[in-house]
Coordinates of C-alpha atoms in Angstrom, one line a residue:
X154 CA 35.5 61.1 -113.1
X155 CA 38.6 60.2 -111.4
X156 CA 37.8 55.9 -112.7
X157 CA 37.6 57.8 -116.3
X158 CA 41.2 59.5 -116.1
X159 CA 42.9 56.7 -114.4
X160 CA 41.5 54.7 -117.5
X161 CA 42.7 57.2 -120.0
X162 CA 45.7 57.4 -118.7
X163 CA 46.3 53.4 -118.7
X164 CA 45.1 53.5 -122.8
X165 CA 47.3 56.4 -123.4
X166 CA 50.2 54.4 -121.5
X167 CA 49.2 51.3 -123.4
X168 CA 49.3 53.5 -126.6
X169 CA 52.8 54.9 -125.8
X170 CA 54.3 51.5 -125.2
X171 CA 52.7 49.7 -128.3
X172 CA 54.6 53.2 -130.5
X173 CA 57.6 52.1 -129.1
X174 CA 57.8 48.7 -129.6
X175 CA 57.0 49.5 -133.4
X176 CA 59.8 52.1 -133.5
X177 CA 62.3 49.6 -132.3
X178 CA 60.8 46.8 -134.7
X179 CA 60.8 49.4 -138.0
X180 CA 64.3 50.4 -136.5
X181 CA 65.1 46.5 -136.8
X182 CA 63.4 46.2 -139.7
X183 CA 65.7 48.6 -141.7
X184 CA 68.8 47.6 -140.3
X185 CA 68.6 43.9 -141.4
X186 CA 67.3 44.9 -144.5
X187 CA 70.6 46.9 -145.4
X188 CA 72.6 44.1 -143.7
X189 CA 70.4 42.1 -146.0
X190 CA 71.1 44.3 -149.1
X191 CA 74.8 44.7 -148.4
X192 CA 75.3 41.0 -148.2
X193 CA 73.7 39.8 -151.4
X194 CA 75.2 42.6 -153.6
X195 CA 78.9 41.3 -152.1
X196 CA 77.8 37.6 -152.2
X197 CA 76.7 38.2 -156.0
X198 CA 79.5 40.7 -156.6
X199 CA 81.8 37.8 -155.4
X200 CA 80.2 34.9 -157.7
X201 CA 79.9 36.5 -161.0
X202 CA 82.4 38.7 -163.1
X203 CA 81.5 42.5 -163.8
X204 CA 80.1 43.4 -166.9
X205 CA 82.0 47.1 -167.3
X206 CA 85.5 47.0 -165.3
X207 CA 86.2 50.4 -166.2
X208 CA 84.9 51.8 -162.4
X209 CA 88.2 51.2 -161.3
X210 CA 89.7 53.6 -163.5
X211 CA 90.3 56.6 -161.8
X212 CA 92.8 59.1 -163.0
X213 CA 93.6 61.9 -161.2
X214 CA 91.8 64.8 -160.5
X215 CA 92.1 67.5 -162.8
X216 CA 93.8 70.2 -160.0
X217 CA 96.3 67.5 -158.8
X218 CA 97.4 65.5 -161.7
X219 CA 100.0 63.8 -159.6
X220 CA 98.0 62.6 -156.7
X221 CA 96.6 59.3 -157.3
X222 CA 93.0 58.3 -156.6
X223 CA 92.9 54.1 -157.2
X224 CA 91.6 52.0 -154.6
X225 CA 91.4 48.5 -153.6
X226 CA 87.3 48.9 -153.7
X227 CA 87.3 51.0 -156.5
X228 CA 86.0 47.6 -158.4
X229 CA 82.9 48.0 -155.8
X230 CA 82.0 51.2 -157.3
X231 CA 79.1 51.2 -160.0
X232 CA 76.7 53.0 -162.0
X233 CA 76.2 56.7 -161.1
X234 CA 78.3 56.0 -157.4
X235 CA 81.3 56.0 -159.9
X236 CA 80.2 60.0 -160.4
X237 CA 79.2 60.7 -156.5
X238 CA 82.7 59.5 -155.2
X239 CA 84.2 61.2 -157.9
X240 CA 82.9 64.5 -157.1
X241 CA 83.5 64.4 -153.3
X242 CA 87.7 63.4 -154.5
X243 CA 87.9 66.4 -156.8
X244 CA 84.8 68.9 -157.4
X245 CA 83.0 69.3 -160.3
X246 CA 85.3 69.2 -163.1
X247 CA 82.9 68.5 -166.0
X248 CA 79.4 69.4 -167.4
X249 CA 77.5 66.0 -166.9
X250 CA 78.9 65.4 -163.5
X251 CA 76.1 68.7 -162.6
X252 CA 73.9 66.1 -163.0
X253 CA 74.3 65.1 -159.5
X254 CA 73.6 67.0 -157.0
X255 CA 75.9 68.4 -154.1
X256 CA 74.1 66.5 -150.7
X257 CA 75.7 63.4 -150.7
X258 CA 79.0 64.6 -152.1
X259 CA 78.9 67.7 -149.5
X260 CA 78.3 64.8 -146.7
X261 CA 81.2 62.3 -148.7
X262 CA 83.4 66.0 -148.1
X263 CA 82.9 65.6 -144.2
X264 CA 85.0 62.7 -144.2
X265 CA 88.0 64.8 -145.2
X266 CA 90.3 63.3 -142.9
X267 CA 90.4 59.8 -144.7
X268 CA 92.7 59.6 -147.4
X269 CA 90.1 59.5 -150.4
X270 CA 92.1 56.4 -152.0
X271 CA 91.7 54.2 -148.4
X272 CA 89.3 51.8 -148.7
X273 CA 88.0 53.4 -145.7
X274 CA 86.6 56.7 -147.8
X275 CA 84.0 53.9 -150.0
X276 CA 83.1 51.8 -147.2
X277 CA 81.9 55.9 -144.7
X278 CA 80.2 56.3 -147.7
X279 CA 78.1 53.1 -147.7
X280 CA 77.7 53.6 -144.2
X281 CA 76.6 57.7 -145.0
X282 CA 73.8 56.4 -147.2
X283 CA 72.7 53.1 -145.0
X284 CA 72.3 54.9 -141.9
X285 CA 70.2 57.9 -143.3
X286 CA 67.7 54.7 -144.8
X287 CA 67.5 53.6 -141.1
X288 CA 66.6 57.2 -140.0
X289 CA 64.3 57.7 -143.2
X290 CA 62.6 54.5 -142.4
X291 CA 62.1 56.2 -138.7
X292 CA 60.8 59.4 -140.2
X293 CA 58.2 57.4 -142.7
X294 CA 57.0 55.4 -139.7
X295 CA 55.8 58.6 -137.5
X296 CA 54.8 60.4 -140.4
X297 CA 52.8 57.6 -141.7
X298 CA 51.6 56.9 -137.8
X299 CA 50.4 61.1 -137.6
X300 CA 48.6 60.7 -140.7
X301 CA 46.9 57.5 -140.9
X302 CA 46.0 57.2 -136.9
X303 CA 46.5 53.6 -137.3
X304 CA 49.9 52.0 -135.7
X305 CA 49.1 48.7 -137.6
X306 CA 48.7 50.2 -141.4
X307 CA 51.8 52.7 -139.9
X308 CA 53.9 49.6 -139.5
X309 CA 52.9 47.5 -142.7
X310 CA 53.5 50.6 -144.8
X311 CA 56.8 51.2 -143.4
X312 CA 58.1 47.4 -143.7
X313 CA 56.5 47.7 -147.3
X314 CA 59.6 50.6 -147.5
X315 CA 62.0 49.1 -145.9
X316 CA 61.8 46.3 -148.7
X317 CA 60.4 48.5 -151.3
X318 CA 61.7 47.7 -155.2
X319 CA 64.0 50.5 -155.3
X320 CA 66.6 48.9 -152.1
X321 CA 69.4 48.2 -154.0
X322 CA 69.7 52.4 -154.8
X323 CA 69.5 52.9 -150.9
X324 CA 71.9 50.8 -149.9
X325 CA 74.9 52.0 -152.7
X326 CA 76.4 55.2 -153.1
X327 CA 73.7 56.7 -154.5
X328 CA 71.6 60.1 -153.2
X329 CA 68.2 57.8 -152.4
X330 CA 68.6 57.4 -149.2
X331 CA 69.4 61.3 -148.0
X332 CA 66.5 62.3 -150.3
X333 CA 64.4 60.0 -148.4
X334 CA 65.6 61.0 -145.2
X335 CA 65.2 64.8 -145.6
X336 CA 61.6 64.1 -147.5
X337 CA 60.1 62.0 -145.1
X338 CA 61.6 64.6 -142.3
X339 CA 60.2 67.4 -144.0
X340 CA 57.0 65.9 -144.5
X341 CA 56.8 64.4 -141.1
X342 CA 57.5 68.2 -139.5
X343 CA 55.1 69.8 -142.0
X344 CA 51.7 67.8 -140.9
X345 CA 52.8 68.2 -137.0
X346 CA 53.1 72.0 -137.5
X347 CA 56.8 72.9 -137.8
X348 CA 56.9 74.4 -141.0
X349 CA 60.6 76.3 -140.3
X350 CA 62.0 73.1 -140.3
X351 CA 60.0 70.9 -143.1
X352 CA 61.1 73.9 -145.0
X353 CA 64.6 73.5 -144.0
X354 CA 64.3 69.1 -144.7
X355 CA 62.4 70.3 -148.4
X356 CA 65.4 72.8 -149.2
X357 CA 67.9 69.6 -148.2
X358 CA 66.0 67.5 -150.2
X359 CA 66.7 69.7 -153.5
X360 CA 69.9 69.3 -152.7
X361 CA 69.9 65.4 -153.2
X362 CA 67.9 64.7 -155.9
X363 CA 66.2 67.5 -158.4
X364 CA 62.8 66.8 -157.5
X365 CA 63.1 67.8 -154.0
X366 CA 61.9 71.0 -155.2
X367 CA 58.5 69.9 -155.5
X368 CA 58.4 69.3 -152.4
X369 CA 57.2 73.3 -151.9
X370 CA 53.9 71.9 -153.4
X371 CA 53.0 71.4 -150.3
X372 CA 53.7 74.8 -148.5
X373 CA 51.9 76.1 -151.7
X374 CA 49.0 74.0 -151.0
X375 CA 48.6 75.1 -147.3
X376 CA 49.2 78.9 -147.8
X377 CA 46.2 78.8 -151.0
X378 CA 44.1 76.8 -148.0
X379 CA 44.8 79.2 -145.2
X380 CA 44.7 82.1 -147.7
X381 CA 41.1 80.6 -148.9
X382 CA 39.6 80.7 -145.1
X383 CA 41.3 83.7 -144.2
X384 CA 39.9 85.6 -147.0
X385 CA 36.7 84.2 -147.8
X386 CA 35.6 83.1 -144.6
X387 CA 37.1 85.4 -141.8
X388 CA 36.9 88.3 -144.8
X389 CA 40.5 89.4 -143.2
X390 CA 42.3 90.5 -146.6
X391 CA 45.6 91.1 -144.4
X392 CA 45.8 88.5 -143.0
X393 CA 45.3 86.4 -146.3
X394 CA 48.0 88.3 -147.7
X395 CA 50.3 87.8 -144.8
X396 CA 49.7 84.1 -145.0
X397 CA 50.1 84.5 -149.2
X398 CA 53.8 86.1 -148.6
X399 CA 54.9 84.2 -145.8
X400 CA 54.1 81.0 -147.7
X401 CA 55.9 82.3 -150.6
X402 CA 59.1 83.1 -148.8
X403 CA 59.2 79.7 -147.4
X404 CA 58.9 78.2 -151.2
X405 CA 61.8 80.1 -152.1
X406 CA 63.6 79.3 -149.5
X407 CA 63.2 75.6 -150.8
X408 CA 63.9 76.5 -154.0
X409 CA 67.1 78.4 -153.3
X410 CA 69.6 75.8 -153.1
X411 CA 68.7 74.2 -156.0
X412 CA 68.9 77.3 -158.1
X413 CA 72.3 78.3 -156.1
X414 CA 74.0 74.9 -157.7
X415 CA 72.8 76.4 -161.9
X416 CA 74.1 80.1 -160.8
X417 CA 77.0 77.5 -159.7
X418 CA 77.3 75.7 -162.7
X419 CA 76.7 78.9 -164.9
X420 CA 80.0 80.4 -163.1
X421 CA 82.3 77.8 -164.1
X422 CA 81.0 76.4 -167.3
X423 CA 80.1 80.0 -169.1
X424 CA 81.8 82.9 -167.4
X425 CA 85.3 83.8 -168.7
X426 CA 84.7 81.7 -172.0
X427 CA 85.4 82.7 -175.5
X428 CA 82.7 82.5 -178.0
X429 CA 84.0 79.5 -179.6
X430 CA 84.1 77.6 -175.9
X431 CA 81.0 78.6 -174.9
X432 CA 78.4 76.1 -174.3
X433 CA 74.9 76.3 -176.2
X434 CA 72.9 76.2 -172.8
X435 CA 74.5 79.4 -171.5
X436 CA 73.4 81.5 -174.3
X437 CA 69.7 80.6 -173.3
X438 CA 67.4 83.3 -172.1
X439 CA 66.8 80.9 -168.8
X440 CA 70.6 79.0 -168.7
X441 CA 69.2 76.0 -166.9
X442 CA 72.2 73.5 -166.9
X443 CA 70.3 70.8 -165.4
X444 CA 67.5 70.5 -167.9
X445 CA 70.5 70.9 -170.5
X446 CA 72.5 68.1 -169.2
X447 CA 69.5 65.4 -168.7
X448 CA 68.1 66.2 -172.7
X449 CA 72.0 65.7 -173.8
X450 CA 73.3 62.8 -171.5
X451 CA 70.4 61.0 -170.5
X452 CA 67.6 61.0 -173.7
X453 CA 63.8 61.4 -172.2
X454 CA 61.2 58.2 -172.7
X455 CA 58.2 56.8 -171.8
X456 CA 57.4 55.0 -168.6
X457 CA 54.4 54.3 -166.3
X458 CA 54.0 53.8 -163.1
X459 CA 52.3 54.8 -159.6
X460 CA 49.1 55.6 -161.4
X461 CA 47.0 53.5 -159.6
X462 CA 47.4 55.3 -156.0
X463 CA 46.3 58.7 -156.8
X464 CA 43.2 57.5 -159.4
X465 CA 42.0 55.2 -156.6
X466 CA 41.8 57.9 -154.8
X467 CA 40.3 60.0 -157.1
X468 CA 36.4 60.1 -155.4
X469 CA 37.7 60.1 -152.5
X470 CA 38.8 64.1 -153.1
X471 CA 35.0 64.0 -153.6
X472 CA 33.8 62.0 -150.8
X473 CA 35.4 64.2 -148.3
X474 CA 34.6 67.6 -149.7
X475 CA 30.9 66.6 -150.4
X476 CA 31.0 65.4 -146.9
X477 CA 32.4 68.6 -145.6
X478 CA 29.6 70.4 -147.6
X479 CA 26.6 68.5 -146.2
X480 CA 27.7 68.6 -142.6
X481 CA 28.0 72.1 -142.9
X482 CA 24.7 72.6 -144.2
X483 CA 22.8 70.0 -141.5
X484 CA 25.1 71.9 -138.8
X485 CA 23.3 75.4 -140.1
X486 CA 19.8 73.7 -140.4
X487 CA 19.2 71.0 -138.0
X488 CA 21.7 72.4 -134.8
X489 CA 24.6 71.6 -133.6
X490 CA 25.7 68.6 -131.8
X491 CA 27.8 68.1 -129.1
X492 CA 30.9 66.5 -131.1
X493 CA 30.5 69.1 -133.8
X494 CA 30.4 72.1 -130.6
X495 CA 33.5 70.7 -129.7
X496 CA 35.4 70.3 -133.7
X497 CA 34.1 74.0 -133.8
X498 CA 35.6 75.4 -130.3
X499 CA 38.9 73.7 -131.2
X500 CA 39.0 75.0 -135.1
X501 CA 38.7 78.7 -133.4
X502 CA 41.6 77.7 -130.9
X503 CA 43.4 77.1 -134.0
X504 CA 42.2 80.1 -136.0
X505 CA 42.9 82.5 -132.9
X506 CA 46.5 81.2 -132.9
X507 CA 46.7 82.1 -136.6
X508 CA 45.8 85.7 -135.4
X509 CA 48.6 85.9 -132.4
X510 CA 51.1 83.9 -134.0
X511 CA 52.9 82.7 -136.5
X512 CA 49.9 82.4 -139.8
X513 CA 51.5 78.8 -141.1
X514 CA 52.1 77.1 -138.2
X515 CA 49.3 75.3 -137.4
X516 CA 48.9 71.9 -139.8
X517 CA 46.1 71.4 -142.2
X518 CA 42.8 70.3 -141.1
X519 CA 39.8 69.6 -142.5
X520 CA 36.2 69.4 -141.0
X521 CA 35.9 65.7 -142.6
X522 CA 39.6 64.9 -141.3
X523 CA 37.7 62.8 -138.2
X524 CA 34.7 61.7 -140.9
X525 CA 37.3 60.0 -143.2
X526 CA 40.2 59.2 -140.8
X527 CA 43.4 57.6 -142.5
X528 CA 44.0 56.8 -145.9
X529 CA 40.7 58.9 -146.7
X530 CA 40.6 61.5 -145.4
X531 CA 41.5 65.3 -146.3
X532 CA 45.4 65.2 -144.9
X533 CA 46.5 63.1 -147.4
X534 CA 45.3 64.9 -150.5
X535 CA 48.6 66.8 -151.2
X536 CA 50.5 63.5 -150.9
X537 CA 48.1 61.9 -153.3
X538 CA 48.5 65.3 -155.6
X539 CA 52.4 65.0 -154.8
X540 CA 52.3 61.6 -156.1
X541 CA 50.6 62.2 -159.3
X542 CA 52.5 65.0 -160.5
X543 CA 55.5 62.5 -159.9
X544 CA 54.1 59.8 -161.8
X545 CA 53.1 62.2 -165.0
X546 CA 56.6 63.4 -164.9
X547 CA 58.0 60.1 -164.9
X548 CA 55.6 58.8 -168.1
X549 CA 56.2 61.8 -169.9
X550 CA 59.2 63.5 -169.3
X551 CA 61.9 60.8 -167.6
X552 CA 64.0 58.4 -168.3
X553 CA 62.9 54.5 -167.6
X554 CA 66.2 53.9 -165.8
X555 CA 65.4 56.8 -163.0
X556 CA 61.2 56.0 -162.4
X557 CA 61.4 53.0 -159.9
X558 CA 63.8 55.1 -157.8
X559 CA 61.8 58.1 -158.4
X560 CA 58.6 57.3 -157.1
X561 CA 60.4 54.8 -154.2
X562 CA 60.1 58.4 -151.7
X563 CA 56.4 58.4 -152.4
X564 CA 54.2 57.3 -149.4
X565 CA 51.0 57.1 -150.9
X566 CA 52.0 53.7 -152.7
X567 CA 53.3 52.6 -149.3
X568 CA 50.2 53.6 -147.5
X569 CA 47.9 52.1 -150.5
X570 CA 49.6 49.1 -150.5
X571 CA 49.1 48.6 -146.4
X572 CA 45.5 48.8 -147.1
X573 CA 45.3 46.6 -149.7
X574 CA 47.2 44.0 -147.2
X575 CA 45.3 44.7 -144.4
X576 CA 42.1 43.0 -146.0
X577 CA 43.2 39.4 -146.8
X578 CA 39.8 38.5 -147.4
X579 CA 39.0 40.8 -150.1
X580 CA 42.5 41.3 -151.8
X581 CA 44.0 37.9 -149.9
X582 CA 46.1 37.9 -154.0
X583 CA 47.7 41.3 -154.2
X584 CA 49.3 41.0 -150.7
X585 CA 51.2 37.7 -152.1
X586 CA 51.6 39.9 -155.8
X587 CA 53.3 42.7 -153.7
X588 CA 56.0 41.3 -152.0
X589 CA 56.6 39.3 -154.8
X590 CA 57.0 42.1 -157.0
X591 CA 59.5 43.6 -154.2
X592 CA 61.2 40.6 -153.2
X593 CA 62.0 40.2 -157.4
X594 CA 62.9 43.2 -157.6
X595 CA 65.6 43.2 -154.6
X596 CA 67.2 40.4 -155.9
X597 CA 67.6 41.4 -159.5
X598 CA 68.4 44.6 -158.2
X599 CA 71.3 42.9 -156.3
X600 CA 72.2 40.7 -158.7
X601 CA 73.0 43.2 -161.6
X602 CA 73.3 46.6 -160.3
X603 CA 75.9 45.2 -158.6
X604 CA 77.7 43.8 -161.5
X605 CA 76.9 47.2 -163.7
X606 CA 74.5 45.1 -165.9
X607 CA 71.7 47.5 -166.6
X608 CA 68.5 47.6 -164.3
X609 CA 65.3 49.2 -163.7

């Protein structure tokens, strides 16, 4: 006994010490990567002449029309960070600029104690958004490590983020990488247990980017399973309904400050207007200013992309609920083993906290979860669901300029690609097609985002 727990305890020191030299190689990893970033957007910045010069344009801001906003990096300034730095000098003053959500220009606000036309006010803000990648990058490694139980396929999905298509966003003044960093936070939180504060990294989220509110897909798909065994196979209605409404709260708690910013916008766009000023949007039963302003300013298209994660993993939904089904009927017909004994005494731990405590604390778990560890098994199924819903939004309903950046938070494509990677002799092609496709992508992403020549 004693030879076993010295030898448990030298694997579970062995384990420890292998984490943390991948922690400090993913925290190396996404450092250089913005050092990288930074240096080839000034390198190419330097080399070739702008296409649009108008960025350094920047009149004064409508409450203080004498107060002068120009800067010596204003030129720097591209693309939608032209709108972000905007709104951090002087609010929102027009309808389009509620396009962008108040996150990035709330943190930009922090640094109120730098003259906003110092050069010193751009360059916080590239640090602002390079140093949440870095702790994004973090976040995505442990949540990836929870999840997949393999530090290897951890690591290679996280390096595969670190250098994913989409850099060039995360290392400008644009609201990537605080969207990452509260997604991946609330997503690493919410599969440990600590559902107070994924809910609080999902509400930050919707502050970044819009579809941070989807993000309550997956408290909604925990309180329908907890509701599901609560009801059906404890037969407690109270307690399912308990679960049902604390769930709920939580989801609109991640949906409040998203709909705080439109009863925002609705305030000073449509209250205290004439008829004849009056926009159309605010005479709409449901005034939704964002959905106005993307239809008017940014026209919807086409695009596809990400498909291939979640249909890969379409039998696997299959494989692990047909497995849970058969091992629960050879559990009730043939007996019960030892390993199942155990799975069973520690599923009633869990399900007698449930009772004491707090009824969404606990994270999901599924019979099969040790069956089909990793990438296959049961814990990743709202990711993969996540992800589709995301990529059918982006074909139908989004413009082709936003999809590469709007998948990029996704770590099912991460996690599919490690696995592709990790089997050189079977897919030895795609790992070399991959970080191609990634290493093209960072360098035309460098080359003219950086010179406002369209991209993506």
């Amino acid at each position: 006994m004693r030879g076993d727990s010295y030898s448990k305890m030298v694997e579970t020191s062995a384990e420890h010490e292998h984490e943390h030299l991948h922690q400090h190689l993913v925290l190396k990893s996404a450092i250089c990567s913005r050092l990288l970033l930074l240096a080839m957007i000034i390198l190419f910045r330097t080399i070739l002449s702008p296409y649009d010069t108008s960025a350094s344009l920047n009149p004064p801001c409508l409450s203080t029309p004498n107060a002068t906003l120009s800067s010596p990096l204003q030129n720097a300034v591209v693309w939608d960070s032209v709108y972000f730095l905007r709104i951090a000098q002087c609010g929102y003053e027009y309808e389009q600029t509620f396009a962008f959500l108040p996150l990035l220009p709330l943190s930009l606000s922090l640094l109120s104690f730098l003259p906003t036309q110092t050069p010193l006010f751009i360059l916080s803000a590239y640090l602002i958004n390079n140093l949440a990648f870095v702790l994004a990058a973090l976040y995505f490694y442990r949540l990836s490590l929870t999840l997949l139980k393999d530090p290897q396929t951890a690591l290679r999905a996280t390096l595969l983020f670190c250098f994913n298509p989409a850099s060039v966003f995360y290392s400008s003044i644009y609201s990537e990488s605080l969207y990452a960093l509260m997604c991946f936070g609330g997503m690493y939180h919410f599969v440990c247990g600590g559902n107070n504060l994924a809910v609080l990294f999902f509400a930050l989220s919707g502050c970044a980017r819009s579809n941070g509110v989807l993000n309550a897909g997956y408290l909604c798909f925990q309180t329908m399973h907890r509701s599901f065994h609560a009801l059906f196979h404890q037969k407690r209605l109270p307690l399912a309904l308990q679960i049902i409404f604390v769930g709920a709260l939580r989801t609109a708690c991640i949906f409040a400050p998203f709909l705080a910013f439109q009863a925002y916008g609705y305030y000073n766009i449509c209250v205290g207007r004439s008829r004849d000023e009056i926009r159309p949007w605010c005479k709409a039963r449901i005034p939704l200013l964002y959905s106005y302003i993307q239809s008017k300013y940014w026209p919807q298209t086409f695009f596809s992309l990400g498909f291939l994660a979640p249909m890969e993993e379409k039998s696997c939904g299959v494989v692990f609920l047909s497995a849970d089904l058969s091992r629960s009927k050879e559990a009730g017909s043939v007996g019960k083993s030892s390993s199942v004994r155990v799975e069973e005494h520690l599923n009633l731990r869990r399900r007698k906290n449930v009772i004491k405590g707090d009824v969404a604390t606990v994270p999901i778990e599924s019979e099969s979860a040790e069956a089909w560890p990793g990438y296959l098994s049961a814990s990743v199924l709202p990711f993969l669901l996540h992800l589709g819903f995301m990529a059918c939004t982006a074909f139908f309903v989004m413009h082709v300029q936003v999809a590469t950046r709007f998948l990029s938070a996704s770590p099912p494509l991460y996690w599919f690609a490690a696995y592709i990677m990790a089997y050189p002799t079977k897919y030895y092609r795609w790992g070399y097609v991959i970080w191609a496709y990634s290493i093209t992508y960072i360098f035309l992403g460098s080359l003219l985002f950086s010179n406002f020549y369209p991209f993506t």
